[in-house]
GROMACS .gro file of C-alpha atoms in nm:
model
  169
    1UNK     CA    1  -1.177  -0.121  -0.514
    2UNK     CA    2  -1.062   0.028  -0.196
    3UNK     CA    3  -0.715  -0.160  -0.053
    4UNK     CA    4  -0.748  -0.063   0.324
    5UNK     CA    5  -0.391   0.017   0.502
    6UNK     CA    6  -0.408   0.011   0.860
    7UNK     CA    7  -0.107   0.105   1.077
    8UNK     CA    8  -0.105  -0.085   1.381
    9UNK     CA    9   0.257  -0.133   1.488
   10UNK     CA   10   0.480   0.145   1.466
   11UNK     CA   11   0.817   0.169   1.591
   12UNK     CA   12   1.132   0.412   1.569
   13UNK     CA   13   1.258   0.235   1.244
   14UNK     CA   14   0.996   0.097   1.065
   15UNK     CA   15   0.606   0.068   1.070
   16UNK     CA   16   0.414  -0.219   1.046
   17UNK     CA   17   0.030  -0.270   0.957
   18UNK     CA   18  -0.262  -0.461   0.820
   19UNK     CA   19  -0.417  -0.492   0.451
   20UNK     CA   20  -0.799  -0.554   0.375
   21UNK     CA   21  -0.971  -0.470   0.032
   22UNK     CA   22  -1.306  -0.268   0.052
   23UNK     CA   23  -1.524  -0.423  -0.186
   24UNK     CA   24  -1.761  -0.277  -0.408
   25UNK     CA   25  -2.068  -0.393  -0.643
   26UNK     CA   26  -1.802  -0.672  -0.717
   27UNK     CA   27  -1.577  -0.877  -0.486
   28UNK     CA   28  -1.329  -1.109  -0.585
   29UNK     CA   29  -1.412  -1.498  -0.499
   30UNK     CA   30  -1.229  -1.859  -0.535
   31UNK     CA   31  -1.415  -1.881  -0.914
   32UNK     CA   32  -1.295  -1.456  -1.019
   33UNK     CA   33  -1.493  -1.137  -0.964
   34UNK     CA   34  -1.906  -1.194  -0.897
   35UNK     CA   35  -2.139  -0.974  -0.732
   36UNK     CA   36  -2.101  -0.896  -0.425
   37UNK     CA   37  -2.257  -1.051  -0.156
   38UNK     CA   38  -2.160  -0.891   0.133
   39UNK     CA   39  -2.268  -0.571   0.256
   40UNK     CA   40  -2.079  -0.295   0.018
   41UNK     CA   41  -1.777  -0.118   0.196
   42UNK     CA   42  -1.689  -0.445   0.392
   43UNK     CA   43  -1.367  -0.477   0.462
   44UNK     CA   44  -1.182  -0.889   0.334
   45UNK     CA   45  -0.827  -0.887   0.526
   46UNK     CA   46  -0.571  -0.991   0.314
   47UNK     CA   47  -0.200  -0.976   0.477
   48UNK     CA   48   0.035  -0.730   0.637
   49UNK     CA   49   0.263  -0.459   0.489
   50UNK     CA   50   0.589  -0.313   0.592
   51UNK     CA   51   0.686   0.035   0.518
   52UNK     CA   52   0.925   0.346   0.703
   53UNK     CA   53   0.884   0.474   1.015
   54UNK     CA   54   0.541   0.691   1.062
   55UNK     CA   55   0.617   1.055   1.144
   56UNK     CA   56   0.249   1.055   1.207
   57UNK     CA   57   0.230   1.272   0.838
   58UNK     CA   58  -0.128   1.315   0.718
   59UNK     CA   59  -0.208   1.425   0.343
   60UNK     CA   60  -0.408   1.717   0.473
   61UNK     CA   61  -0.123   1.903   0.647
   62UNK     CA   62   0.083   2.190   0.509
   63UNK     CA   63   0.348   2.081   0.270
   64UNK     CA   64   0.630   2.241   0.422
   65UNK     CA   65   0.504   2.046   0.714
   66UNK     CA   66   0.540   1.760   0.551
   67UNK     CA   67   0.866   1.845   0.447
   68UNK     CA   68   1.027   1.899   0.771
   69UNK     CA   69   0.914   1.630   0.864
   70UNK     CA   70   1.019   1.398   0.622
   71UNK     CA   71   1.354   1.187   0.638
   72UNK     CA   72   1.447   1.108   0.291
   73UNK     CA   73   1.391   0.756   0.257
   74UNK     CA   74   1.322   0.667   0.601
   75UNK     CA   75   0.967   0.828   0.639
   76UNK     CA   76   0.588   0.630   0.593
   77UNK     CA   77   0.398   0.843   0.334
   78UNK     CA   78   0.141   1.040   0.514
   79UNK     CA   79  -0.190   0.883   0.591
   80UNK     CA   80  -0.483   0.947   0.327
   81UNK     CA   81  -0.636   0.775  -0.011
   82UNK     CA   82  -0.442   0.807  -0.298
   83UNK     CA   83  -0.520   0.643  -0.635
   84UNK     CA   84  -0.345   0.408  -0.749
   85UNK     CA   85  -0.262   0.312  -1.147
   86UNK     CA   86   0.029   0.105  -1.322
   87UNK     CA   87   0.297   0.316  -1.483
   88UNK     CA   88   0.616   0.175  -1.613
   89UNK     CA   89   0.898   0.215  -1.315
   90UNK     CA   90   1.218   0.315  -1.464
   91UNK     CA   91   1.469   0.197  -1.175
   92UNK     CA   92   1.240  -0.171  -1.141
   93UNK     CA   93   1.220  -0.119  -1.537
   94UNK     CA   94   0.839  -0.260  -1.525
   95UNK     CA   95   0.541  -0.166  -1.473
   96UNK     CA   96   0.426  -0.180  -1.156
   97UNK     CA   97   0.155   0.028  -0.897
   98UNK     CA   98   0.163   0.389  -0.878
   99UNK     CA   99   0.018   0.567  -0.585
  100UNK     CA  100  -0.063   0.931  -0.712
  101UNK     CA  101  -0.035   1.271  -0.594
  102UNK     CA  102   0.137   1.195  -0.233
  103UNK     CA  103   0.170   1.501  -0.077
  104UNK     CA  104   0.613   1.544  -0.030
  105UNK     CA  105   0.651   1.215  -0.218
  106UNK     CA  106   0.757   1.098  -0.564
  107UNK     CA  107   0.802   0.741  -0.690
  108UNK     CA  108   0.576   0.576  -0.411
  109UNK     CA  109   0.521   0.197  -0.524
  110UNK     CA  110   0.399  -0.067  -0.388
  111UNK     CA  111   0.658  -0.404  -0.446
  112UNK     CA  112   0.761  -0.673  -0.237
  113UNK     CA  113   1.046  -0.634   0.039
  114UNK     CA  114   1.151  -0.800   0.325
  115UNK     CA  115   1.191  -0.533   0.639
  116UNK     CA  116   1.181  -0.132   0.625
  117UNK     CA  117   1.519  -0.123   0.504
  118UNK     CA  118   1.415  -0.186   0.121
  119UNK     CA  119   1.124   0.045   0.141
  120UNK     CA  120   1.223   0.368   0.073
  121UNK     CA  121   0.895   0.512   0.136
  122UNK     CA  122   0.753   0.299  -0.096
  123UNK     CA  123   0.482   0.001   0.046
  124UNK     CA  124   0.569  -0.355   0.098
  125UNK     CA  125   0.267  -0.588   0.128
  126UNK     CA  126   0.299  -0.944   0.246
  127UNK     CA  127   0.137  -1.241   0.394
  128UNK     CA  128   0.275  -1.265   0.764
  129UNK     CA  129   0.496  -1.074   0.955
  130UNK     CA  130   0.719  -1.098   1.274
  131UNK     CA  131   0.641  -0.796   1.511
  132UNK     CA  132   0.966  -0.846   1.684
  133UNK     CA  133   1.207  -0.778   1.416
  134UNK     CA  134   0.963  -0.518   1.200
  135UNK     CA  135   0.973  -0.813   0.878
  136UNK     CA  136   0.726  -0.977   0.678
  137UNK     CA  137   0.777  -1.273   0.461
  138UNK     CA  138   0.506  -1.396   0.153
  139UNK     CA  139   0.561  -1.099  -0.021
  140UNK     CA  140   0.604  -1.230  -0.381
  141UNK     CA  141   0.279  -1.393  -0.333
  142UNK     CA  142   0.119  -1.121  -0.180
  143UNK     CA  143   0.236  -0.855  -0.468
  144UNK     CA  144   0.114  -1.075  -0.743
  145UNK     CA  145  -0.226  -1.097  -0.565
  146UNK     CA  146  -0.219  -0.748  -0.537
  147UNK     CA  147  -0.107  -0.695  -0.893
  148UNK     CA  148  -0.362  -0.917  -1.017
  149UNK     CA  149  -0.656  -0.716  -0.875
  150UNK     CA  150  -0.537  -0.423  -0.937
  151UNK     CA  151  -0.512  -0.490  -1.327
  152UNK     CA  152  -0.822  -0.620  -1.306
  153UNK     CA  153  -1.029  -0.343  -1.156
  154UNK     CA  154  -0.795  -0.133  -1.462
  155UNK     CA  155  -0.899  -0.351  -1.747
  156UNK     CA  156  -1.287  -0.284  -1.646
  157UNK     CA  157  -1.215   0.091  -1.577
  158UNK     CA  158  -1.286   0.062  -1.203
  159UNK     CA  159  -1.062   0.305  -1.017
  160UNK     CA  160  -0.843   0.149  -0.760
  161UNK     CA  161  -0.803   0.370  -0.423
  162UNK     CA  162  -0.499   0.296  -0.139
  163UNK     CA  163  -0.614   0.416   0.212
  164UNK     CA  164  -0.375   0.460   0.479
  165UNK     CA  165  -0.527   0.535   0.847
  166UNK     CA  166  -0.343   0.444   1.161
  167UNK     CA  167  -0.542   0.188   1.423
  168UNK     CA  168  -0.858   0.357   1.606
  169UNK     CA  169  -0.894   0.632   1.321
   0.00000   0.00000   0.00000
């Protein structure tokens, strides 16, 4: 499974952006996880997510470049697919998503906030949002959802990929 991250809205203090999960062989339906129907690699929306503002970092640039860049705990993690696993979260003390191996990053989860302010880097997922203030609300629901999946695609041993693009790449 492929969750799709598309920055759409970005602004001087926080970024805002659009979630879709790429389905594989399986897709998940009203009834659980059946073959999928649609044409591999489509894209399902699902919500919205919140995160820091986008220094327009990419995981293929130079990590001092990256570092320079970077405003501790104000900056979006730089565009690119990471995997993504549960590991146990020592300040949330539970386990909880893991994206891997971000280039100048440490500690990126995904968990639910309310506006850029509570990110951190880390990703905020939700089911609306208000482009006016840089917020989202639904985001308990939307992190169990997400949660759910993701332990799902685990327990069969399908690996679970976060891509981050920004709109029109």
């Amino acid at each position: 499974m492929i969750i799709c991250h598309i920055r759409d809205l970005p602004s001087a203090e926080w970024t805002l952006g659009t979630l879709g999960i790429e389905w594989g062989p399986l897709a998940y339906t009203s009834k659980g996880w059946a073959p999928n129907v649609a044409t591999v690699g489509t894209v399902a929306p699902f919500g919205y997510i919140v995160e820091d503002t986008d220094r327009g970092l990419d995981e293929g640039m130079p990590l001092a470049q990256i570092e320079a860049a970077k405003v501790k705990t104000k900056t979006a993690i730089p565009t690119g697919e990471y995997v993504v696993k549960f590991t146990w979260s020592n300040r949330f003390q539970c386990q909880m998503p893991l994206l891997h191996d971000v280039p100048g990053f440490r500690g990126i989860r995904v968990h639910q906030v309310k506006n850029a302010g509570w990110t951190e880097g880390c990703l905020g997922p939700a089911l609306s949002r208000d482009v006016a203030k840089g917020s989202t609300s639904g985001g308990e629901a939307a992190v169990a959802w997400i949660y759910a999946r993701i332990k799902e695609c685990e327990a069969r041993g399908e690996a679970v990929t976060w891509r981050i693009s920004r709109v029109g790449e």
